[in-house]
Coordinates of C-alpha atoms and ligand atoms in Angstrom, one line a residue:
M1 CA 55.7 -10.6 -97.1
C2 CA 55.5 -13.8 -94.6
G3 CA 54.8 -13.8 -91.0
I4 CA 56.8 -16.0 -88.5
V5 CA 56.1 -16.3 -84.4
G6 CA 57.9 -18.5 -82.1
Y7 CA 57.2 -19.4 -78.4
I8 CA 59.1 -21.6 -76.2
G9 CA 58.3 -21.2 -72.1
D10 CA 55.5 -22.9 -69.9
K11 CA 52.4 -21.9 -71.5
K12 CA 50.6 -23.5 -74.2
A13 CA 52.4 -22.6 -77.4
T14 CA 49.4 -22.9 -80.0
P15 CA 47.2 -20.2 -78.7
I16 CA 49.9 -17.7 -78.4
I17 CA 51.4 -18.5 -81.8
V18 CA 48.0 -18.3 -83.6
D19 CA 47.4 -15.0 -81.9
G20 CA 50.9 -13.5 -82.9
L21 CA 50.1 -14.8 -86.8
S22 CA 46.6 -12.6 -86.4
R23 CA 48.9 -9.5 -85.8
L24 CA 50.5 -10.1 -89.0
E25 CA 47.7 -10.6 -91.1
Y26 CA 47.6 -7.0 -92.2
R27 CA 50.8 -7.7 -94.3
G28 CA 49.1 -10.1 -96.9
Y29 CA 49.2 -13.7 -96.9
D30 CA 47.9 -17.0 -98.7
S31 CA 48.2 -19.7 -96.2
A32 CA 49.1 -20.5 -92.8
G33 CA 50.7 -22.8 -90.5
I34 CA 52.1 -24.0 -87.0
A35 CA 54.9 -26.6 -85.9
V36 CA 54.0 -27.7 -82.2
F37 CA 55.2 -30.1 -79.8
K38 CA 53.1 -32.7 -78.5
D39 CA 53.9 -35.8 -76.4
N40 CA 57.4 -35.0 -77.3
K41 CA 56.6 -35.3 -81.3
V42 CA 56.6 -32.4 -83.7
Q43 CA 53.1 -31.8 -84.9
V44 CA 52.5 -29.8 -88.0
E45 CA 49.2 -28.3 -89.1
K46 CA 49.1 -26.2 -92.5
Y47 CA 46.3 -24.8 -94.7
E48 CA 45.9 -22.8 -97.6
G49 CA 43.5 -19.7 -96.9
R50 CA 42.8 -17.4 -94.1
L51 CA 44.7 -18.1 -90.4
S52 CA 41.0 -19.0 -89.3
V53 CA 41.1 -22.0 -91.5
L54 CA 44.5 -23.3 -89.1
A55 CA 43.1 -21.5 -85.9
D56 CA 39.7 -23.9 -86.2
K57 CA 41.7 -27.1 -86.5
V58 CA 44.4 -26.6 -84.2
L59 CA 42.7 -25.0 -81.4
E60 CA 40.0 -27.7 -81.2
K61 CA 42.8 -30.4 -80.9
D62 CA 44.1 -28.3 -77.9
Y63 CA 48.0 -29.0 -78.4
N64 CA 49.4 -29.3 -74.9
G65 CA 53.0 -28.6 -76.1
T66 CA 54.7 -25.3 -74.9
I67 CA 56.9 -24.8 -77.8
G68 CA 56.3 -24.1 -81.4
I69 CA 56.6 -21.9 -84.5
G70 CA 53.9 -20.7 -86.6
H71 CA 53.8 -19.1 -90.3
T72 CA 51.8 -17.1 -92.7
R73 CA 53.0 -17.4 -96.2
W74 CA 53.0 -14.7 -98.9
A75 CA 53.9 -17.2 -101.8
T76 CA 57.0 -16.6 -104.2
H77 CA 57.9 -20.1 -105.3
G78 CA 55.0 -22.6 -105.7
A79 CA 51.2 -21.8 -105.6
P80 CA 49.4 -21.3 -102.6
S81 CA 48.5 -24.7 -101.7
D82 CA 48.4 -27.1 -98.2
A83 CA 51.6 -28.9 -99.3
N84 CA 53.3 -25.6 -100.2
S85 CA 52.2 -23.9 -96.8
H86 CA 55.2 -23.7 -94.0
P87 CA 56.2 -25.3 -91.4
H88 CA 58.1 -27.8 -93.9
T89 CA 60.0 -30.8 -92.7
D90 CA 62.6 -33.1 -93.5
Q91 CA 61.8 -36.5 -94.4
T92 CA 62.1 -37.8 -90.8
G93 CA 59.2 -35.4 -90.0
D94 CA 61.6 -34.5 -87.0
I95 CA 62.6 -31.0 -87.9
A96 CA 60.3 -28.4 -89.0
V97 CA 61.4 -25.0 -90.4
I98 CA 59.5 -21.9 -91.3
H99 CA 61.2 -19.5 -93.7
N100 CA 60.6 -15.6 -95.0
G101 CA 62.1 -14.6 -98.1
I102 CA 63.7 -16.5 -101.0
I103 CA 66.7 -19.0 -101.2
E104 CA 68.3 -18.0 -104.6
N105 CA 70.4 -21.2 -105.1
Y106 CA 67.5 -23.6 -103.8
M107 CA 67.0 -25.3 -107.4
K108 CA 70.9 -26.3 -107.5
L109 CA 70.9 -27.3 -103.5
K110 CA 67.4 -29.3 -104.5
E111 CA 69.2 -31.3 -107.4
W112 CA 71.9 -32.2 -105.3
L113 CA 69.4 -33.4 -102.3
I114 CA 67.6 -35.6 -104.9
E115 CA 70.4 -36.7 -107.2
E116 CA 73.2 -37.2 -104.3
K117 CA 71.0 -37.7 -101.2
G118 CA 67.8 -39.7 -102.7
V119 CA 65.7 -36.9 -101.0
S120 CA 61.8 -36.9 -102.2
F121 CA 60.2 -33.7 -102.2
K122 CA 56.5 -33.1 -100.9
S123 CA 56.4 -29.2 -102.0
E124 CA 57.4 -27.0 -104.8
T125 CA 58.9 -24.4 -102.5
D126 CA 62.7 -23.3 -101.9
T127 CA 61.7 -23.6 -98.0
E128 CA 61.7 -27.5 -98.0
V129 CA 65.5 -27.4 -99.5
I130 CA 66.4 -25.9 -96.0
A131 CA 64.6 -28.7 -93.7
H132 CA 66.2 -31.3 -95.5
L133 CA 69.6 -29.8 -95.5
I134 CA 69.4 -29.8 -91.7
N135 CA 68.5 -33.2 -91.9
Y136 CA 71.7 -34.1 -93.8
Y137 CA 74.0 -32.0 -91.2
Y138 CA 72.3 -33.3 -88.1
E139 CA 74.5 -35.3 -86.0
G140 CA 73.0 -34.5 -82.3
D141 CA 73.3 -30.7 -82.3
L142 CA 70.6 -28.7 -84.0
L143 CA 72.7 -25.3 -83.7
D144 CA 75.5 -27.0 -85.2
A145 CA 73.4 -28.3 -88.2
V146 CA 71.8 -24.9 -88.7
F147 CA 75.2 -23.1 -89.0
K148 CA 76.4 -26.0 -91.5
T149 CA 73.0 -25.3 -93.6
I150 CA 73.1 -21.5 -93.9
E151 CA 76.8 -21.7 -95.1
K152 CA 75.5 -23.5 -98.0
M153 CA 72.3 -20.8 -98.6
E154 CA 72.4 -17.4 -100.9
G155 CA 69.6 -15.2 -100.5
A156 CA 67.5 -13.3 -98.1
Y157 CA 65.8 -15.2 -95.3
A158 CA 64.9 -15.3 -91.9
I159 CA 63.9 -18.4 -90.6
A160 CA 63.2 -20.7 -87.5
V161 CA 63.6 -24.3 -86.7
V162 CA 62.6 -27.1 -84.1
C163 CA 63.7 -30.4 -83.9
K164 CA 61.9 -33.3 -82.0
D165 CA 65.5 -34.6 -80.2
E166 CA 65.8 -31.2 -79.0
P167 CA 62.4 -30.1 -77.7
D168 CA 63.8 -27.7 -75.5
K169 CA 65.0 -25.1 -78.1
I170 CA 64.2 -23.1 -81.2
V171 CA 67.0 -22.1 -84.0
A172 CA 66.6 -19.1 -86.1
V173 CA 68.5 -17.1 -88.3
R174 CA 68.4 -13.7 -90.0
K175 CA 69.7 -12.8 -93.3
D176 CA 68.1 -9.9 -95.3
S177 CA 64.8 -10.5 -93.8
P178 CA 63.4 -8.9 -90.3
L179 CA 63.6 -11.0 -87.4
I180 CA 63.1 -10.0 -83.6
V181 CA 63.0 -11.5 -80.0
G182 CA 60.6 -10.9 -77.5
L183 CA 62.1 -11.2 -73.9
G184 CA 59.8 -12.7 -71.0
K185 CA 60.1 -14.3 -67.5
G186 CA 60.5 -18.1 -68.2
E187 CA 59.4 -17.6 -71.5
N188 CA 60.8 -16.2 -74.9
F189 CA 59.3 -15.2 -78.1
L190 CA 60.3 -15.0 -81.7
A191 CA 58.7 -12.9 -84.6
S192 CA 59.2 -11.2 -88.2
D193 CA 57.5 -8.3 -86.8
I194 CA 57.0 -6.8 -83.5
P195 CA 53.2 -6.4 -83.5
A196 CA 53.2 -10.4 -83.3
I197 CA 54.6 -10.4 -79.4
L198 CA 53.8 -7.0 -78.3
K199 CA 50.9 -8.4 -76.3
H200 CA 53.5 -10.4 -74.3
T201 CA 56.6 -8.1 -73.8
R202 CA 58.0 -4.9 -75.0
D203 CA 61.4 -5.9 -74.5
V204 CA 63.0 -7.0 -77.4
F205 CA 66.4 -8.1 -78.7
L206 CA 66.8 -6.8 -82.6
I207 CA 68.4 -9.3 -84.3
E208 CA 71.0 -8.2 -87.0
N209 CA 71.9 -9.9 -90.6
D210 CA 73.7 -13.1 -90.7
E211 CA 73.0 -13.7 -86.7
V212 CA 72.1 -17.1 -85.4
V213 CA 69.7 -17.3 -82.4
L214 CA 69.3 -19.9 -79.7
L215 CA 66.1 -19.8 -77.7
T216 CA 65.3 -21.6 -74.6
K217 CA 62.7 -20.7 -72.4
D218 CA 65.2 -19.1 -69.8
R219 CA 67.9 -17.9 -72.0
V220 CA 68.7 -16.1 -75.7
T221 CA 72.1 -16.5 -77.2
I222 CA 73.1 -14.7 -80.1
Y223 CA 76.0 -15.4 -82.5
N224 CA 77.6 -14.0 -85.3
E225 CA 78.4 -15.8 -88.5
L226 CA 81.7 -17.2 -86.6
R227 CA 79.6 -18.6 -83.7
Q228 CA 80.8 -16.0 -81.7
V229 CA 78.5 -15.1 -78.9
Q230 CA 77.2 -11.2 -79.6
A231 CA 76.3 -8.7 -76.6
R232 CA 72.8 -7.1 -77.2
E233 CA 70.9 -4.3 -75.8
I234 CA 67.3 -4.7 -74.6
Y235 CA 65.0 -2.4 -77.0
K236 CA 62.4 -1.3 -75.3
V237 CA 59.2 -1.0 -77.9
T238 CA 57.2 2.2 -77.3
W239 CA 55.2 2.0 -80.3
D240 CA 51.3 1.0 -80.3
V241 CA 50.0 -2.3 -82.3
E242 CA 48.8 0.4 -85.1
S243 CA 52.3 2.0 -85.8
A244 CA 54.1 -1.0 -85.5
E245 CA 52.3 -2.4 -88.3
K246 CA 53.4 0.2 -90.5
E247 CA 57.1 -0.1 -89.1
G248 CA 56.7 3.8 -87.6
Y249 CA 55.5 5.0 -91.2
E250 CA 52.3 7.3 -90.7
H251 CA 50.2 5.3 -93.4
F252 CA 51.1 2.3 -95.2
M253 CA 51.4 4.1 -98.5
I254 CA 54.4 5.9 -97.6
K255 CA 55.9 2.8 -96.1
E256 CA 55.3 1.1 -99.8
I257 CA 56.7 4.3 -101.4
H258 CA 60.0 3.9 -99.6
E259 CA 59.9 0.2 -100.4
Q260 CA 60.2 0.8 -103.9
P261 CA 64.2 0.4 -104.2
K262 CA 63.8 -2.9 -102.6
G263 CA 61.1 -4.0 -105.0
I264 CA 63.0 -2.8 -108.3
H265 CA 66.2 -4.8 -106.8
E266 CA 64.2 -8.0 -106.0
T267 CA 62.3 -8.0 -109.3
L268 CA 65.5 -7.5 -111.3
N269 CA 68.3 -8.8 -109.5
R270 CA 66.6 -12.4 -108.6
R271 CA 66.1 -13.0 -112.6
L272 CA 69.9 -12.1 -113.3
N273 CA 72.0 -15.2 -113.9
S274 CA 76.0 -15.3 -113.5
E275 CA 76.6 -13.8 -116.9
G276 CA 74.0 -10.8 -116.4
I277 CA 71.5 -12.4 -118.4
I278 CA 67.5 -12.0 -117.5
E279 CA 66.5 -15.7 -116.9
L280 CA 62.6 -15.6 -117.0
D281 CA 62.0 -19.3 -116.1
E282 CA 58.3 -18.5 -115.4
I283 CA 58.0 -17.6 -119.0
K284 CA 57.9 -20.3 -121.3
I285 CA 57.9 -18.4 -124.7
T286 CA 60.6 -19.2 -127.1
K287 CA 62.3 -17.6 -130.2
E288 CA 60.0 -19.6 -132.4
D289 CA 56.8 -18.3 -130.4
L290 CA 58.1 -14.9 -130.6
D291 CA 59.1 -15.0 -134.1
K292 CA 55.5 -16.0 -134.7
I293 CA 54.2 -13.3 -132.4
N294 CA 53.1 -10.3 -134.8
K295 CA 51.2 -8.2 -132.2
I296 CA 51.0 -7.6 -128.3
Y297 CA 48.3 -6.3 -126.5
I298 CA 48.8 -4.8 -123.1
V299 CA 45.9 -4.5 -121.2
A300 CA 45.1 -3.2 -117.4
C301 CA 43.2 -1.1 -115.5
G302 CA 44.2 2.4 -113.7
T303 CA 47.9 2.2 -112.4
A304 CA 48.7 -0.8 -114.2
Y305 CA 47.4 0.4 -117.4
H306 CA 49.7 3.4 -117.0
A307 CA 52.6 0.9 -116.5
G308 CA 51.5 -0.9 -119.5
L309 CA 51.6 2.5 -121.5
V310 CA 55.5 2.4 -120.4
G311 CA 55.5 -1.1 -121.7
K312 CA 54.5 -0.7 -124.8
Y313 CA 57.2 1.8 -125.5
A314 CA 59.7 -0.7 -124.0
I315 CA 58.7 -3.6 -126.4
E316 CA 58.4 -1.5 -129.5
K317 CA 61.7 0.3 -128.8
F318 CA 63.7 -2.8 -127.6
A319 CA 61.8 -5.8 -129.5
K320 CA 60.6 -4.0 -132.5
I321 CA 57.3 -5.3 -132.1
P322 CA 54.1 -3.5 -132.4
V323 CA 51.8 -3.1 -129.4
N324 CA 48.5 -2.0 -128.5
C325 CA 47.9 -0.9 -124.8
D326 CA 44.4 -0.8 -123.7
I327 CA 42.3 -0.2 -120.9
A328 CA 40.6 -3.7 -120.1
S329 CA 37.2 -2.6 -119.6
E330 CA 37.3 -1.2 -123.1
F331 CA 39.4 -3.7 -124.7
R332 CA 36.8 -6.5 -124.2
Y333 CA 34.2 -4.7 -126.0
R334 CA 36.1 -3.6 -129.1
D335 CA 36.1 -6.8 -131.0
P336 CA 39.7 -6.6 -131.0
F337 CA 42.2 -8.6 -134.0
I338 CA 43.4 -11.2 -131.8
D339 CA 44.6 -14.6 -133.1
E340 CA 47.3 -17.3 -132.5
N341 CA 49.9 -14.7 -133.1
T342 CA 48.9 -12.5 -130.6
L343 CA 50.6 -11.8 -127.5
F344 CA 48.2 -10.8 -124.7
I345 CA 49.9 -9.3 -121.5
A346 CA 47.8 -8.6 -118.7
V347 CA 49.4 -6.3 -116.0
S348 CA 47.5 -6.6 -112.6
Q349 CA 49.0 -5.9 -109.0
S350 CA 46.0 -7.8 -107.4
G351 CA 45.8 -10.3 -110.0
E352 CA 41.6 -10.4 -109.3
T353 CA 40.5 -7.2 -111.0
L354 CA 37.4 -8.5 -112.9
D355 CA 37.9 -6.2 -116.2
T356 CA 41.4 -7.4 -116.5
L357 CA 40.5 -11.0 -115.9
A358 CA 37.6 -10.6 -118.2
A359 CA 39.7 -9.1 -121.0
L360 CA 42.2 -11.8 -120.3
R361 CA 39.4 -14.6 -120.8
E362 CA 38.3 -13.0 -124.2
A363 CA 41.7 -13.0 -125.5
K364 CA 42.5 -16.4 -124.8
R365 CA 39.1 -17.5 -126.2
R366 CA 40.1 -16.1 -129.4
G367 CA 43.4 -17.7 -129.2
A368 CA 45.9 -15.3 -128.2
R369 CA 49.1 -16.5 -126.1
I370 CA 48.7 -15.0 -122.3
L371 CA 51.7 -13.5 -120.1
S372 CA 50.7 -11.8 -117.0
V373 CA 52.7 -9.4 -115.0
V374 CA 51.3 -9.6 -111.3
N375 CA 52.4 -8.9 -107.8
V376 CA 50.3 -11.7 -105.8
V377 CA 51.4 -15.2 -106.5
G378 CA 48.6 -17.7 -107.5
S379 CA 45.6 -14.9 -108.1
S380 CA 43.6 -15.4 -110.8
V381 CA 45.2 -13.7 -113.5
A382 CA 48.0 -15.6 -112.9
R383 CA 46.4 -19.0 -112.6
E384 CA 44.4 -18.2 -115.9
S385 CA 47.6 -17.1 -117.8
H386 CA 50.2 -19.4 -120.1
D387 CA 53.0 -17.6 -118.4
V388 CA 53.6 -15.3 -115.4
F389 CA 55.8 -12.5 -114.5
Y390 CA 55.9 -11.9 -110.6
T391 CA 57.1 -8.7 -109.5
W392 CA 57.8 -9.2 -106.2
A393 CA 56.8 -6.1 -104.6
G394 CA 55.6 -7.7 -101.5
P395 CA 52.1 -7.2 -100.3
E396 CA 50.7 -3.7 -101.3
I397 CA 48.1 -2.6 -98.6
A398 CA 47.5 1.0 -99.5
V399 CA 44.7 1.1 -102.1
A400 CA 46.8 3.9 -104.2
S401 CA 49.5 2.1 -105.9
S402 CA 53.2 2.8 -105.5
K403 CA 55.7 0.0 -105.3
A404 CA 53.6 -2.3 -107.5
Y405 CA 53.9 0.6 -110.3
T406 CA 57.6 0.8 -110.2
T407 CA 58.1 -3.0 -110.2
Q408 CA 55.7 -3.3 -113.2
L409 CA 58.0 -1.1 -114.9
T410 CA 60.8 -2.9 -114.0
A411 CA 59.3 -6.1 -115.6
M412 CA 58.0 -4.5 -118.4
Y413 CA 61.8 -3.4 -119.3
M414 CA 62.9 -6.8 -118.3
I415 CA 60.1 -8.7 -120.8
A416 CA 61.1 -5.9 -123.4
L417 CA 64.9 -6.5 -123.6
H418 CA 64.2 -10.4 -123.2
M419 CA 62.5 -10.4 -126.3
G420 CA 64.6 -7.9 -128.0
L421 CA 67.6 -10.1 -127.5
T422 CA 66.1 -13.3 -128.1
K423 CA 64.5 -11.8 -131.6
G424 CA 68.3 -10.3 -132.2
A425 CA 66.5 -7.0 -132.3
L426 CA 68.9 -5.4 -129.6
S427 CA 72.8 -5.8 -129.4
R428 CA 74.1 -7.7 -126.7
E429 CA 76.0 -4.2 -125.8
R430 CA 72.9 -2.3 -125.6
Y431 CA 71.0 -5.1 -124.0
D432 CA 73.9 -4.8 -121.2
E433 CA 74.0 -1.1 -120.8
I434 CA 70.3 -0.9 -120.2
I435 CA 70.5 -3.9 -117.4
A436 CA 73.2 -1.9 -115.9
E437 CA 71.1 1.1 -115.7
I438 CA 68.1 -0.7 -114.3
G439 CA 70.4 -1.8 -111.9
K440 CA 71.3 1.6 -110.5
M441 CA 67.5 2.2 -110.1
P442 CA 67.0 1.6 -106.7
E443 CA 69.8 3.9 -105.3
K444 CA 68.5 6.4 -107.9
V445 CA 65.0 6.2 -106.6
Q446 CA 66.5 6.1 -103.0
S447 CA 68.2 9.6 -103.5
I448 CA 64.8 11.0 -104.4
L449 CA 63.2 9.6 -101.4
D450 CA 66.0 10.7 -99.4
D451 CA 64.7 14.2 -100.5
F452 CA 61.5 13.8 -99.5
T453 CA 61.1 17.0 -97.2
D454 CA 61.7 19.5 -100.5
I455 CA 58.2 18.0 -101.8
Q456 CA 56.7 17.7 -98.6
H457 CA 57.3 21.3 -98.2
L458 CA 55.9 22.1 -101.8
A459 CA 52.8 20.2 -100.8
G460 CA 52.1 22.6 -98.0
T461 CA 51.9 25.3 -100.3
Q462 CA 49.8 23.5 -102.9
F463 CA 47.4 21.7 -101.1
N464 CA 44.5 24.1 -101.6
N465 CA 44.3 23.6 -105.3
E466 CA 41.0 22.8 -106.7
S467 CA 42.3 21.5 -110.0
V468 CA 45.6 20.5 -111.3
F469 CA 47.0 19.7 -114.4
F470 CA 49.9 17.3 -115.1
M471 CA 51.3 17.4 -118.6
G472 CA 54.5 15.8 -120.6
R473 CA 55.3 14.7 -123.9
G474 CA 56.4 11.3 -125.1
L475 CA 57.1 8.6 -122.3
D476 CA 56.4 11.7 -119.9
I477 CA 52.7 11.9 -120.4
D478 CA 52.5 8.0 -119.9
V479 CA 53.8 8.9 -116.3
A480 CA 52.1 12.1 -116.0
M481 CA 48.9 10.0 -116.4
E482 CA 50.0 8.2 -113.3
G483 CA 51.0 11.2 -111.1
S484 CA 47.4 12.7 -111.9
L485 CA 45.7 9.6 -110.9
K486 CA 47.5 9.1 -107.6
L487 CA 46.8 12.7 -107.1
K488 CA 42.9 12.8 -107.6
E489 CA 42.5 9.1 -105.9
I490 CA 43.9 10.1 -102.5
S491 CA 43.3 14.0 -101.9
Y492 CA 40.0 14.2 -104.1
I493 CA 41.7 17.3 -106.0
N494 CA 40.2 17.2 -109.8
S495 CA 43.5 16.6 -111.8
S496 CA 43.9 15.7 -115.4
A497 CA 47.3 14.8 -117.6
I498 CA 47.4 16.4 -120.8
A499 CA 50.1 15.9 -123.4
A500 CA 51.5 18.9 -123.9
G501 CA 51.1 19.3 -127.4
E502 CA 47.6 19.2 -127.2
L503 CA 47.3 22.3 -124.9
K504 CA 46.9 24.8 -127.7
H505 CA 44.2 22.4 -129.0
G506 CA 41.5 23.4 -125.8
T507 CA 43.1 22.4 -122.6
I508 CA 45.0 25.9 -122.6
A509 CA 41.4 27.7 -122.2
L510 CA 41.5 26.4 -118.4
I511 CA 44.6 28.0 -117.8
E512 CA 44.4 30.8 -115.3
D513 CA 46.3 33.1 -112.9
G514 CA 47.5 30.5 -110.3
T515 CA 46.6 27.3 -111.8
L516 CA 49.0 24.5 -110.6
V517 CA 50.9 22.4 -113.7
V518 CA 53.3 20.0 -113.0
A519 CA 55.3 19.7 -116.3
L520 CA 57.1 16.5 -116.6
A521 CA 60.6 17.5 -119.0
T522 CA 62.6 14.4 -118.6
Q523 CA 62.8 13.1 -122.3
D524 CA 66.1 14.6 -123.6
K525 CA 64.8 14.7 -127.4
L526 CA 61.5 16.8 -126.2
Y527 CA 63.0 19.0 -123.8
E528 CA 63.2 22.1 -125.9
K529 CA 59.4 21.6 -126.6
M530 CA 58.4 20.9 -122.9
L531 CA 60.0 24.4 -122.3
S532 CA 57.9 26.0 -124.8
N533 CA 54.8 24.3 -123.2
I534 CA 55.9 25.7 -119.9
K535 CA 56.3 29.0 -121.1
E536 CA 52.8 28.9 -122.9
V537 CA 51.0 28.0 -119.4
K538 CA 53.3 30.6 -117.6
A539 CA 52.3 33.0 -119.8
R540 CA 48.7 32.5 -118.7
G541 CA 49.6 32.9 -115.3
A542 CA 50.0 29.2 -114.6
H543 CA 52.3 27.9 -111.2
V544 CA 54.6 25.6 -112.8
V545 CA 56.4 22.5 -111.1
A546 CA 58.8 21.0 -113.6
I547 CA 60.2 17.5 -113.2
A548 CA 63.5 17.5 -114.6
K549 CA 66.8 15.3 -115.0
E550 CA 70.0 16.9 -112.9
G551 CA 71.9 19.0 -115.1
N552 CA 69.3 20.1 -117.2
K553 CA 69.3 24.0 -115.3
E554 CA 67.7 25.7 -118.4
V555 CA 64.3 24.5 -117.1
E556 CA 64.7 27.1 -113.9
K557 CA 64.1 30.0 -116.0
S558 CA 60.6 29.2 -116.8
A559 CA 59.3 26.9 -114.3
D560 CA 58.4 28.2 -110.4
T561 CA 59.7 25.1 -108.9
V562 CA 62.3 22.5 -110.4
I563 CA 62.2 18.8 -108.6
Y564 CA 65.3 17.3 -110.1
I565 CA 65.5 13.4 -110.9
P566 CA 69.2 11.8 -111.3
D567 CA 70.3 11.6 -114.5
T568 CA 69.5 8.3 -116.2
M569 CA 68.8 7.3 -120.5
D570 CA 65.4 8.7 -121.4
E571 CA 63.9 5.2 -121.6
L572 CA 64.4 4.6 -117.9
A573 CA 62.9 8.2 -116.6
P574 CA 59.4 7.0 -115.7
I575 CA 60.9 4.8 -112.8
L576 CA 62.3 7.8 -111.2
S577 CA 59.8 10.7 -112.4
V578 CA 56.9 8.8 -110.8
V579 CA 58.3 9.0 -107.4
P580 CA 58.3 12.8 -106.8
Q581 CA 54.4 12.6 -107.9
Q582 CA 53.9 10.2 -105.6
L583 CA 55.3 11.8 -102.8
F584 CA 53.6 15.4 -103.7
S585 CA 50.4 13.4 -103.8
Y586 CA 50.8 11.9 -100.5
Y587 CA 51.6 15.1 -98.5
V588 CA 48.9 16.9 -100.3
A589 CA 46.4 14.3 -99.3
V590 CA 48.0 14.4 -95.7
A591 CA 47.7 18.1 -95.5
R592 CA 44.1 17.7 -96.7
G593 CA 43.1 15.3 -94.1
C594 CA 42.4 12.6 -96.4
D595 CA 42.0 8.8 -95.3
V596 CA 45.5 8.1 -97.5
D597 CA 45.5 4.6 -97.3
K598 CA 41.8 4.0 -97.3
P599 CA 40.4 6.7 -99.9
R600 CA 36.5 7.0 -100.2
N601 CA 34.7 5.1 -102.8
L602 CA 37.9 2.8 -103.9
A603 CA 38.9 -0.8 -103.0
K604 CA 42.1 -2.2 -103.3
S605 CA 40.9 -4.7 -105.7
V606 CA 37.8 -3.8 -108.0
T607 CA 36.3 -7.7 -108.6
V608 CA 33.1 -6.3 -110.0
E609 CA 32.6 -4.9 -113.5
Ligands
AGP1 C1 46.0 2.7 -108.2 O1 46.2 3.3 -107.5 C2 44.3 2.3 -108.0 N1 44.6 1.7 -107.0 C3 43.6 1.3 -109.2 O2 43.6 2.1 -110.0 C4 44.4 0.2 -109.6 O3 45.8 0.5 -110.2 C5 43.6 -0.6 -110.7 O4 42.0 -0.7 -109.7 C6 44.0 -2.1 -111.4 O5 44.4 -2.9 -110.0 P1 45.2 -4.0 -110.4 O6 46.6 -3.4 -110.5 O7 45.1 -4.8 -109.2 O8 44.5 -5.0 -111.3

């Protein structure tokens, strides 16, 4: 998620903007930049790397301009680099733009600007298109040029614009990306998040979707898309900065659990063309390449490995290609069967996990084609892969992964469907049916999140368990492994995931009065078997919490508690069945007073062996 800050008033803009950006650093970014007026020119400085790189450069130059805009970039289109950093300017350098979000039709607009208007681009970003479009429409009125520009744009964006010929104003737009205005005396502020301006004012205008804002130092005017002036109540911010960074949630983890519907939606919908076909433009694997691939390895660590297990199932089911799924730290020492007919899929939220990176390098050395599923654009795993599928979950701050997992699942399903259709292993009818059901996942996940209080209450009665078992069959055991990892890593309760069919081969010896067992029973074809396994552990005194599809009432006769997930096809159930487990683990950890976002002994990215 990018950060936006703007200032217009009588003070020096640069230190105010840099300080505002520093309060947005928690959101994750890979570069930073500023456009500030100096001697009636728009000065732009922007650098890959930490905000301190920019600060050191601009603060020493002591820019005296009193109007400016600044940006921290979380890369989506175009790897992190000075050139791809914001602000972006038009060819004259007189118009500077910063942007948070994605312009979905930027390629079409870019081609038109190049072919019809002879524009030459300096970056790989979608944002630069906006600057050139504003220049194209500019006839002495910046506000008018911005209105005409956004009529051409499709996607989600918050933008801010300054123009050399109108040095007394900032124009900003909000469409599906957050934007607020801070109100001062003889000065006004713009930001993508409240923490950036809290130091200066607690009086805020909350900008709504499709609204355009004109800021001068003495006035803020809000327009709707019909250019009609909108009235707006002043919102008085009562939060402190700490809670503002979590947008009112108590922890980053619960915020990110609730961000999953958006993450799934973005990961899917931005890659569907007008015929509903997945377009993986960042993956260059052709049908000929696919026909040569006779084996696939999915290799990862932790949660990403659990997503890989579901990916194995999906690729084998939809694309009919055999898949090995392996833990990265084991894979590289196995002397694996890898050659040029092998596809190696690395899954990694951070893209910096050393075990995964080392495994990738080993597979590459042996001739495999490398595809990675990564959340951080331009990370090491992404840079060393032949093809990359970005999950676009936004920065995941909490150490325990949540939205990264469900967007990784979405990515694996999309890759499997793409392969299946390309190879002719999947009918177009079945393909459309599955894509349509994935498209319903955001609202189905949301319906589980809306009922979080039931799970919160359950956690309040179960947080004192010293050990917990998660069990399932088929895909459910893969998701049970993720649920078990969530619980142990944030609540420090000893938990394990077992294949329910394995109970009788040893684990059932551990079941005694009051042992908590979380039983996943979402797979229709294994439902009856799971009912038997639930009865097995109940007979030994277990307390059973079952996770089942709506409508499967039979399980209520055996389990003590049933958490229902919306009905869906067996193959896609993991996207839903993980959510109650994430919520349960979170509320248990909170009840135990654990440091949920930063659990002991753990790091967000394990860059050591
Ligand atoms: C998951 O909650 C943990 N944070 C951990 O298992 C993590 O999934 C693992 O370290 C892999 O990280 P990556 O996805 O960044 O490679």
